[in-house]
Amino acid sequence: MKSLGLVVEYNPFHNGHLFHLQQAKKTSNADVTVAVMSGNFLQRGEPALVSKWTRTRMALEAGVDLVVELPYAFATQRADRFAYGAITILNALKTDEVIFGSESGNIRPFNETVDFLNKNEEEYNLLIQEKVKSGVSYPSATSEAFKQLSNRPQETIDLSKPNNILGYHYVQSIRQIHSNMKANTIQRTGAGYHDEGVGVNNIASATGIRKMLFEHGSDLSAITSYVPKSTLNRLQDHFNSFGHFLNWDRFFLLLKHRLITSTPEELRDIYDCEEGLENRLKEYITQAEDFTSFMQSVKTKRYTWTRIQRLCTHILTNAKKNTMERALTEPPTYIRLLGMTETGQHYLSGIKKDLNLPLVSTLSKYKDPFFELDKQSTNTYILGFPYKAQKVLYKQEYSNTPIRLHQK
Amino acid sequence: MKSLGLVVEYNPFHNGHLFHLQQAKKTSNADVTVAVMSGNFLQRGEPALVSKWTRTRMALEAGVDLVVELPYAFATQRADRFAYGAITILNALKTDEVIFGSESGNIRPFNETVDFLNKNEEEYNLLIQEKVKSGVSYPSATSEAFKQLSNRPQETIDLSKPNNILGYHYVQSIRQIHSNMKANTIQRTGAGYHDEGVGVNNIASATGIRKMLFEHGSDLSAITSYVPKSTLNRLQDHFNSFGHFLNWDRFFLLLKHRLITSTPEELRDIYDCEEGLENRLKEYITQAEDFTSFMQSVKTKRYTWTRIQRLCTHILTNAKKNTMERALTEPPTYIRLLGMTETGQHYLSGIKKDLNLPLVSTLSKYKDPFFELDKQSTNTYILGFPYKAQKVLYKQEYSNTPIRLHQK
């Protein structure tokens, strides 16, 4: 069976994702689609709108065949390790081709950029270090360093665009692990990555859709045009059972409590807490009314919103340096299966005996530092809902088997 | 000026307290009354119904002249160190006589019990240790050991009664620090210590009054007969400004979050977390619906409700062994002034130059490990209220000077 791999967050699954999924299937001519998806916390340091289980259902109902989880230790990292973790898992699942979205839809400049930077790696890294030292944020430093080095703008990609950065790291990771996986890209359509506005042709960004959901409360009709029917149904089910969608506001008191009662020394044990950030956070937290105003008071040009938001996630989940830093040099250690269609199950049966990572489908007694962190972050995420919903999510996480979607 | 000392929690101040205060003033013939009062967390490991500031006002309006805070590191300890901390502070404030409530109202058996146990200290401690090892809780072990040793029941006190235990430790602490302070006792009237029922003659226990308050929501009329008018007014003011009274329910989510995300190693750093209790707490917390059901599932014959509840308080405030254990061997290191009448202020001016502990009235930059813990626990307590109330309490704690009551 020919297999297509996707790296996704689906927060929530929308028409832009559907377009990408369908185009990618057509382009690759694959028999099965495998998605590696972030769990309950996302790369920008946010809790997911709805649980990974609901997002898995959305994916399966829209045409993905197999959904596995990108462990927390990779899902909440900077682009390079996020991509590395995702590609390693897709590779372990014998994926033939990964297809990502990009501004241009042309894979050649990605390959050439990777070539170029691999050749000029030392100089590139030195430039980045210099810029970071002078107070520039890491993402800006990488794109500035790249611009400075590169004299061939027509053949390289713009590394200031988040999607291009991810694509670059997918291609780079494939080479790094010496995988035979092919990389390809499809032009993104509609709204920009973080654009809160509503796009043309029934496409809106996930950020825009989440904004509409929080603005309209229980009325989901505002997003009808921008998501497939399956997403709408799943969101409605979620809302009916759990009472609300999740964002940082639901965790602000917990974050505040943690920051107030932790000593600076304890905070310095948290991953991403560097250079006195613990004092900055403690200084602003007592007076902050809500998460947004807290973030606004803490962030600077150097410490971007995403950087601080990720740190807040790690403080919330108590993700320590000693575990998280392993994800900077080591690959994922297991594959957590979230859901599958019959096609996905069939595919999995075929490759099962050749898997070089343990496949975790029921939790039982599986022990692993990355996995402990997944549990810890899931247990934290669950606290964002009322007690009854907590019980459902707890059961789903620790007692149920992966979701199986029966195809019509 | 002749001074009377009281050790109080006033959670809230009620008619029983008023009776004791008036009788004690009459008995001692004192010119000034000094109360050392627990802060926002109480000896049984509970958050106070209303803040220490509101409770200070209640005390001053009822006739106390000077209110100082018993630091968290002593206020949330077992009876012996609670009493030691309180007596040390009253002694530092040059109190001539301390008067406590007891079942009998007779001071002689307290003195004789202290004599008796000091003479038989070694044997007594051995007996306690034996009993604790065999699985008996510490409080039961002390009273059983005492009964076993003592053959003079008519001249000793019943050490299974909480008030007698406290009284015993007040007398014992006075001797321990070689204070000239006199100890005396007045018979308690009305409801038993933890009796939830309503007593005769307009006396109900603080536990009973809190229960009525939580049952009746915004309607305070249920407690009118059991508290002075000043208490009723203060509780009404509190309710109007802050929206609700506090109990453990308001902190359950924070406790759950802390327990879920802390490793067993981290929990073992918390004071009072011994003998694998961290695993027991982690085992029961995920499924617990509320604080009461959690406590019921965790407590055993050996680990009493109070013992576990105190541990939960320390987990909530992140009170570590390294600071709390200092309170087992060291005395309080400062006197935090909460409020005073003109009489109290006059008394304070008279003794100020002879104080052997620093008097902290505005926070400024006072640094001390016990004091840091007071701030940490206050900051945690404040999180139990809505944001607007948090701001008020924060200002009261860190910017305002002590309360001054102008007498008519």
Coordinates of N, CA, C and O in Angstrom, one line a residue, chain A residues 141-273:
Chain A
A141 N 16.0 35.8 14.2 CA 17.4 35.6 14.0 C 17.7 34.6 12.9 O 18.5 34.9 12.0
T142 N 16.9 33.5 12.9 CA 17.2 32.5 11.8 C 16.8 33.1 10.5 O 17.6 32.9 9.5
S143 N 15.7 33.8 10.4 CA 15.4 34.3 9.0 C 16.3 35.4 8.6 O 16.7 35.5 7.4
E144 N 16.7 36.3 9.5 CA 17.7 37.4 9.2 C 19.0 36.8 8.8 O 19.6 37.2 7.8
A145 N 19.5 35.8 9.5 CA 20.8 35.2 9.2 C 20.7 34.6 7.8 O 21.7 34.7 7.1
F146 N 19.6 33.9 7.6 CA 19.5 33.3 6.3 C 19.5 34.3 5.1 O 20.2 34.1 4.1
K147 N 18.7 35.4 5.3 CA 18.7 36.4 4.3 C 20.1 37.0 4.0 O 20.5 37.3 2.9
Q148 N 20.8 37.2 5.1 CA 22.1 37.8 5.0 C 23.1 36.9 4.3 O 23.9 37.3 3.5
L149 N 23.0 35.6 4.5 CA 23.9 34.6 3.8 C 23.6 34.4 2.4 O 24.4 34.3 1.5
S150 N 22.3 34.3 2.1 CA 21.8 33.9 0.8 C 21.8 35.0 -0.2 O 21.3 36.1 0.0
N151 N 22.4 34.8 -1.4 CA 22.4 35.7 -2.5 C 21.5 35.3 -3.6 O 21.6 35.8 -4.7
R152 N 20.7 34.2 -3.4 CA 20.0 33.7 -4.5 C 18.5 33.6 -4.1 O 17.9 32.6 -4.0
P153 N 17.9 34.8 -3.9 CA 16.5 34.8 -3.3 C 15.5 34.1 -4.2 O 14.6 33.5 -3.7
Q154 N 15.8 34.0 -5.5 CA 14.8 33.4 -6.4 C 14.8 31.9 -6.2 O 13.8 31.2 -6.5
E155 N 15.8 31.3 -5.7 CA 15.8 29.8 -5.6 C 15.7 29.3 -4.1 O 15.7 28.1 -3.9
T156 N 15.6 30.2 -3.2 CA 15.5 29.8 -1.8 C 14.1 30.3 -1.3 O 13.4 31.1 -2.0
I157 N 13.7 29.8 -0.1 CA 12.4 30.2 0.4 C 12.5 31.3 1.4 O 13.6 31.5 2.0
D158 N 11.4 31.9 1.7 CA 11.4 33.0 2.7 C 11.2 32.4 4.1 O 10.1 31.9 4.4
L159 N 12.3 32.3 4.8 CA 12.2 31.7 6.1 C 11.6 32.5 7.2 O 11.8 32.2 8.4
S160 N 11.0 33.6 6.9 CA 10.3 34.3 7.9 C 8.8 33.9 8.0 O 8.1 34.3 8.9
K161 N 8.4 33.0 7.1 CA 7.0 32.5 7.1 C 6.9 31.2 7.9 O 7.7 30.2 7.5
P162 N 6.1 31.1 8.9 CA 6.0 29.9 9.7 C 5.9 28.6 8.9 O 6.5 27.6 9.2
N163 N 5.0 28.6 7.8 CA 4.9 27.4 7.1 C 6.1 27.0 6.3 O 6.4 25.8 6.2
N164 N 6.8 28.0 5.9 CA 8.1 27.7 5.2 C 9.1 27.1 6.1 O 9.9 26.2 5.8
I165 N 9.2 27.6 7.3 CA 10.1 27.1 8.3 C 9.8 25.7 8.6 O 10.7 24.8 8.6
L166 N 8.5 25.4 8.8 CA 8.2 24.0 9.1 C 8.6 23.1 7.9 O 9.2 22.0 8.1
G167 N 8.2 23.5 6.7 CA 8.6 22.7 5.5 C 10.0 22.5 5.4 O 10.5 21.4 5.1
Y168 N 10.8 23.6 5.6 CA 12.2 23.5 5.6 C 12.7 22.4 6.5 O 13.5 21.5 6.2
H169 N 12.2 22.4 7.8 CA 12.6 21.4 8.8 C 12.1 20.0 8.5 O 12.8 19.0 8.9
Y170 N 11.0 19.9 7.8 CA 10.6 18.5 7.4 C 11.6 17.9 6.4 O 12.1 16.8 6.6
V171 N 12.0 18.7 5.4 CA 12.9 18.3 4.4 C 14.3 18.0 5.1 O 14.9 16.9 4.8
Q172 N 14.7 18.9 5.9 CA 16.0 18.7 6.6 C 16.0 17.5 7.5 O 16.9 16.7 7.6
S173 N 14.8 17.2 8.2 CA 14.8 16.0 9.1 C 14.8 14.7 8.3 O 15.4 13.8 8.8
I174 N 14.2 14.7 7.2 CA 14.2 13.5 6.3 C 15.6 13.2 6.0 O 16.1 12.0 6.1
R175 N 16.4 14.2 5.6 CA 17.8 13.9 5.3 C 18.6 13.5 6.5 O 19.4 12.6 6.5
Q176 N 18.3 14.2 7.6 CA 19.0 13.9 8.9 C 18.9 12.5 9.3 O 19.9 11.9 9.8
I177 N 17.7 11.9 9.2 CA 17.5 10.5 9.6 C 17.7 9.5 8.5 O 17.5 8.3 8.6
H178 N 18.2 10.0 7.3 CA 18.5 9.2 6.2 C 17.3 8.3 5.8 O 17.4 7.1 5.5
S179 N 16.2 9.0 5.7 CA 14.9 8.3 5.3 C 14.7 8.3 3.8 O 15.2 9.2 3.1
N180 N 14.0 7.3 3.3 CA 13.7 7.3 1.9 C 12.4 8.1 1.6 O 12.0 8.1 0.5
M181 N 11.8 8.6 2.6 CA 10.6 9.3 2.5 C 10.7 10.5 1.5 O 11.7 11.2 1.5
K182 N 9.7 10.6 0.6 CA 9.8 11.7 -0.3 C 9.1 12.9 0.3 O 8.2 12.7 1.2
A183 N 9.5 14.1 0.0 CA 8.8 15.3 0.5 C 8.2 16.1 -0.6 O 8.8 16.1 -1.7
N184 N 7.0 16.5 -0.5 CA 6.4 17.3 -1.5 C 5.5 18.4 -0.8 O 5.3 18.4 0.4
T185 N 5.1 19.4 -1.6 CA 4.4 20.5 -1.0 C 3.2 20.9 -1.9 O 3.3 20.8 -3.2
I186 N 2.2 21.5 -1.3 CA 1.0 22.0 -2.1 C 0.8 23.4 -1.6 O 1.0 23.7 -0.5
Q187 N 0.4 24.2 -2.6 CA 0.2 25.6 -2.3 C -1.0 25.8 -1.3 O -2.0 25.2 -1.5
R188 N -0.7 26.6 -0.3 CA -1.8 26.8 0.7 C -2.9 27.7 0.0 O -2.5 28.5 -0.9
T189 N -4.1 27.6 0.5 CA -5.1 28.4 -0.2 C -5.8 29.2 0.9 O -5.9 28.8 2.1
G190 N -6.3 30.4 0.6 CA -7.2 31.1 1.5 C -6.4 31.9 2.5 O -5.3 32.5 2.2
A191 N -6.8 31.9 3.7 CA -6.3 32.8 4.8 C -4.9 32.5 5.2 O -4.5 31.3 5.1
G192 N -4.2 33.5 5.6 CA -2.8 33.4 6.1 C -2.8 32.6 7.4 O -3.8 32.5 8.1
Y193 N -1.6 32.2 7.8 CA -1.4 31.3 8.9 C -2.1 31.8 10.2 O -2.9 31.1 10.8
H194 N -1.7 33.1 10.6 CA -2.3 33.5 11.8 C -3.4 34.6 11.6 O -3.7 35.3 12.5
D195 N -3.8 34.7 10.4 CA -4.8 35.7 10.0 C -6.1 35.4 10.8 O -6.6 34.3 10.7
E196 N -6.6 36.4 11.5 CA -7.8 36.2 12.2 C -9.0 36.5 11.4 O -10.1 36.2 11.7
G197 N -8.8 37.1 10.2 CA -9.9 37.4 9.3 C -10.4 36.2 8.6 O -9.9 35.1 8.8
V198 N -11.5 36.4 7.9 CA -12.1 35.3 7.2 C -11.7 35.3 5.8 O -11.7 36.4 5.1
G199 N -11.3 34.2 5.3 CA -10.8 34.1 3.9 C -11.9 34.0 2.9 O -13.1 34.0 3.2
V200 N -11.4 33.9 1.6 CA -12.4 33.8 0.5 C -12.7 32.3 0.4 O -12.1 31.4 0.9
N201 N -13.7 32.0 -0.4 CA -14.1 30.6 -0.8 C -14.2 29.7 0.4 O -13.7 28.5 0.3
N202 N -14.9 30.1 1.4 CA -15.1 29.2 2.6 C -13.9 28.7 3.3 O -13.9 27.6 3.8
I203 N -12.8 29.5 3.2 CA -11.6 29.1 3.9 C -11.3 30.2 5.0 O -11.4 31.3 4.7
A204 N -11.2 29.7 6.2 CA -10.7 30.6 7.3 C -9.6 29.9 8.0 O -9.6 28.7 8.1
S205 N -8.7 30.6 8.6 CA -7.7 30.0 9.4 C -8.2 29.4 10.7 O -9.3 29.8 11.1
A206 N -7.5 28.4 11.2 CA -7.9 27.8 12.5 C -8.0 28.9 13.6 O -9.0 28.9 14.4
T207 N -7.1 29.8 13.6 CA -7.1 30.9 14.5 C -8.4 31.7 14.4 O -9.1 32.0 15.4
G208 N -8.8 32.0 13.2 CA -10.0 32.8 12.9 C -11.3 32.0 13.4 O -12.2 32.5 14.0
I209 N -11.2 30.7 13.1 CA -12.4 29.8 13.5 C -12.5 29.8 15.0 O -13.6 29.9 15.6
R210 N -11.4 29.6 15.7 CA -11.5 29.6 17.2 C -12.0 30.9 17.7 O -12.8 30.9 18.7
K211 N -11.6 32.0 17.1 CA -12.0 33.3 17.5 C -13.5 33.4 17.4 O -14.2 33.8 18.3
M212 N -14.1 32.9 16.3 CA -15.5 33.0 16.1 C -16.2 32.1 17.1 O -17.2 32.5 17.7
L213 N -15.7 31.0 17.4 CA -16.3 30.1 18.4 C -16.3 30.7 19.8 O -17.4 30.6 20.5
F214 N -15.3 31.4 20.2 CA -15.3 32.0 21.5 C -16.2 33.2 21.6 O -16.8 33.6 22.6
E215 N -16.3 33.9 20.4 CA -17.2 35.1 20.4 C -18.7 34.7 20.4 O -19.5 35.4 20.9
H216 N -19.0 33.6 19.8 CA -20.4 33.2 19.6 C -20.9 32.2 20.7 O -22.1 31.8 20.6
G217 N -20.1 31.8 21.6 CA -20.6 31.0 22.7 C -21.2 29.7 22.1 O -20.5 29.0 21.4
S218 N -22.4 29.4 22.5 CA -23.0 28.1 22.2 C -23.4 28.0 20.7 O -23.8 27.0 20.2
D219 N -23.5 29.2 20.0 CA -24.0 29.2 18.6 C -22.9 28.9 17.6 O -22.0 29.7 17.4
L220 N -22.9 27.7 17.1 CA -21.8 27.3 16.2 C -22.0 27.7 14.7 O -21.2 27.4 13.9
S221 N -23.2 28.3 14.5 CA -23.6 28.6 13.1 C -22.6 29.5 12.4 O -22.4 29.5 11.2
A222 N -21.9 30.3 13.2 CA -20.9 31.3 12.6 C -19.8 30.6 11.8 O -19.3 31.2 10.8
I223 N -19.5 29.4 12.1 CA -18.4 28.7 11.5 C -18.8 27.7 10.4 O -18.0 27.1 9.7
T224 N -20.1 27.6 10.2 CA -20.6 26.6 9.3 C -20.0 26.5 8.0 O -19.7 25.5 7.4
S225 N -19.7 27.7 7.4 CA -19.2 27.8 6.0 C -17.7 27.4 6.0 O -17.2 27.2 4.9
Y226 N -17.0 27.3 7.1 CA -15.6 27.2 7.1 C -15.1 25.8 7.5 O -13.9 25.6 7.5
V227 N -16.0 24.9 7.9 CA -15.6 23.6 8.3 C -16.5 22.6 7.7 O -17.6 22.8 7.3
P228 N -15.9 21.3 7.5 CA -16.8 20.3 7.0 C -17.9 19.9 8.0 O -17.7 20.2 9.2
K229 N -18.9 19.3 7.5 CA -20.1 18.9 8.4 C -19.6 18.1 9.5 O -20.1 18.2 10.7
S230 N -18.6 17.2 9.3 CA -18.1 16.3 10.4 C -17.5 17.1 11.5 O -17.8 16.8 12.7
T231 N -16.8 18.2 11.2 CA -16.2 19.0 12.2 C -17.3 19.7 13.1 O -17.3 19.7 14.3
L232 N -18.3 20.2 12.3 CA -19.4 20.9 13.0 C -20.1 19.9 14.0 O -20.3 20.3 15.1
N233 N -20.3 18.7 13.5 CA -21.0 17.7 14.4 C -20.1 17.4 15.6 O -20.7 17.3 16.7
R234 N -18.9 17.2 15.4 CA -18.0 16.9 16.5 C -17.9 18.0 17.5 O -17.8 17.8 18.7
L235 N -17.8 19.3 17.0 CA -17.7 20.4 17.9 C -19.0 20.6 18.7 O -19.0 20.9 19.9
Q236 N -20.1 20.3 18.0 CA -21.4 20.4 18.7 C -21.5 19.3 19.8 O -22.0 19.6 20.9
D237 N -21.1 18.1 19.4 CA -21.1 17.0 20.4 C -20.3 17.4 21.7 O -20.7 17.2 22.8
H238 N -19.1 17.9 21.3 CA -18.2 18.3 22.4 C -18.9 19.4 23.3 O -18.9 19.2 24.5
F239 N -19.4 20.4 22.7 CA -20.0 21.5 23.4 C -21.2 21.0 24.3 O -21.3 21.3 25.5
N240 N -22.0 20.1 23.7 CA -23.1 19.6 24.5 C -22.7 18.8 25.7 O -23.3 18.8 26.8
S241 N -21.6 18.0 25.5 CA -21.2 17.1 26.6 C -20.3 17.9 27.6 O -20.3 17.6 28.8
F242 N -19.4 18.8 27.1 CA -18.4 19.3 28.0 C -18.6 20.8 28.4 O -17.9 21.3 29.3
G243 N -19.6 21.4 27.8 CA -20.0 22.8 28.2 C -19.3 23.9 27.7 O -19.8 25.0 27.7
H244 N -18.1 23.8 27.2 CA -17.3 24.9 26.6 C -16.1 24.4 25.9 O -15.7 23.3 26.0
F245 N -15.5 25.3 25.1 CA -14.2 25.0 24.4 C -13.1 25.5 25.3 O -13.3 26.3 26.2
L246 N -11.9 25.0 25.0 CA -10.8 25.4 25.9 C -9.9 26.4 25.2 O -9.6 26.4 24.0
N247 N -9.5 27.4 26.1 CA -8.3 28.2 25.7 C -7.6 28.5 27.0 O -7.9 28.0 28.1
W248 N -6.6 29.4 26.9 CA -5.7 29.6 28.0 C -6.5 30.2 29.2 O -6.1 30.0 30.4
D249 N -7.6 30.9 29.0 CA -8.3 31.5 30.1 C -8.7 30.5 31.2 O -8.8 30.8 32.3
R250 N -9.0 29.3 30.7 CA -9.4 28.2 31.7 C -8.3 27.8 32.6 O -8.5 27.1 33.5
F251 N -7.1 28.1 32.2 CA -5.9 27.6 33.0 C -5.2 28.8 33.7 O -4.2 28.6 34.3
F252 N -5.7 30.0 33.5 CA -5.0 31.1 34.0 C -4.8 31.1 35.6 O -3.7 31.3 36.1
L253 N -5.9 30.7 36.3 CA -5.8 30.6 37.7 C -4.7 29.6 38.2 O -4.0 29.8 39.1
L254 N -4.7 28.4 37.4 CA -3.8 27.4 37.7 C -2.3 27.9 37.5 O -1.4 27.6 38.3
L255 N -2.2 28.6 36.4 CA -0.8 29.2 36.1 C -0.4 30.2 37.1 O 0.7 30.2 37.6
K256 N -1.4 31.0 37.5 CA -1.1 32.1 38.5 C -0.7 31.4 39.8 O 0.3 31.8 40.5
H257 N -1.5 30.4 40.2 CA -1.2 29.7 41.5 C 0.2 29.1 41.4 O 1.0 29.2 42.4
R258 N 0.6 28.5 40.3 CA 1.9 27.8 40.2 C 3.0 28.9 40.3 O 4.0 28.7 40.9
L259 N 2.8 30.0 39.6 CA 3.8 31.0 39.5 C 4.0 31.7 40.9 O 5.1 32.0 41.4
I260 N 2.9 31.9 41.6 CA 2.9 32.6 42.9 C 3.6 31.7 43.9 O 4.3 32.2 44.8
T261 N 3.3 30.4 43.9 CA 3.8 29.5 45.0 C 5.2 28.9 44.7 O 5.8 28.3 45.6
S262 N 5.6 29.0 43.4 CA 6.9 28.4 43.1 C 8.1 29.4 43.4 O 7.9 30.6 43.2
T263 N 9.2 28.9 43.9 CA 10.3 29.7 44.1 C 11.0 29.9 42.7 O 10.8 29.1 41.8
P264 N 11.8 31.0 42.6 CA 12.5 31.1 41.4 C 13.4 29.9 41.0 O 13.5 29.5 39.8
E265 N 13.9 29.2 42.0 CA 14.7 28.0 41.7 C 13.9 27.0 41.1 O 14.3 26.3 40.2
E266 N 12.7 26.8 41.7 CA 11.8 25.8 41.1 C 11.4 26.1 39.6 O 11.4 25.2 38.8
L267 N 11.2 27.4 39.4 CA 10.8 27.8 38.0 C 12.0 27.5 37.1 O 11.8 27.2 35.9
R268 N 13.2 27.7 37.5 CA 14.3 27.5 36.7 C 14.5 26.1 36.2 O 15.2 25.8 35.3
D269 N 13.8 25.1 36.9 CA 13.9 23.7 36.5 C 12.9 23.4 35.4 O 13.0 22.4 34.8
I270 N 12.1 24.4 35.1 CA 11.1 24.2 34.0 C 11.8 24.5 32.7 O 12.6 25.4 32.5
Y271 N 11.4 23.6 31.7 CA 12.0 23.8 30.3 C 11.7 25.2 29.8 O 10.6 25.7 29.9
D272 N 12.7 25.8 29.1 CA 12.5 27.1 28.4 C 12.5 28.2 29.4 O 12.3 29.4 29.0
C273 N 12.7 28.0 30.7 CA 12.8 29.1 31.6 C 14.3 29.5 31.8 O 15.0 28.8 32.5

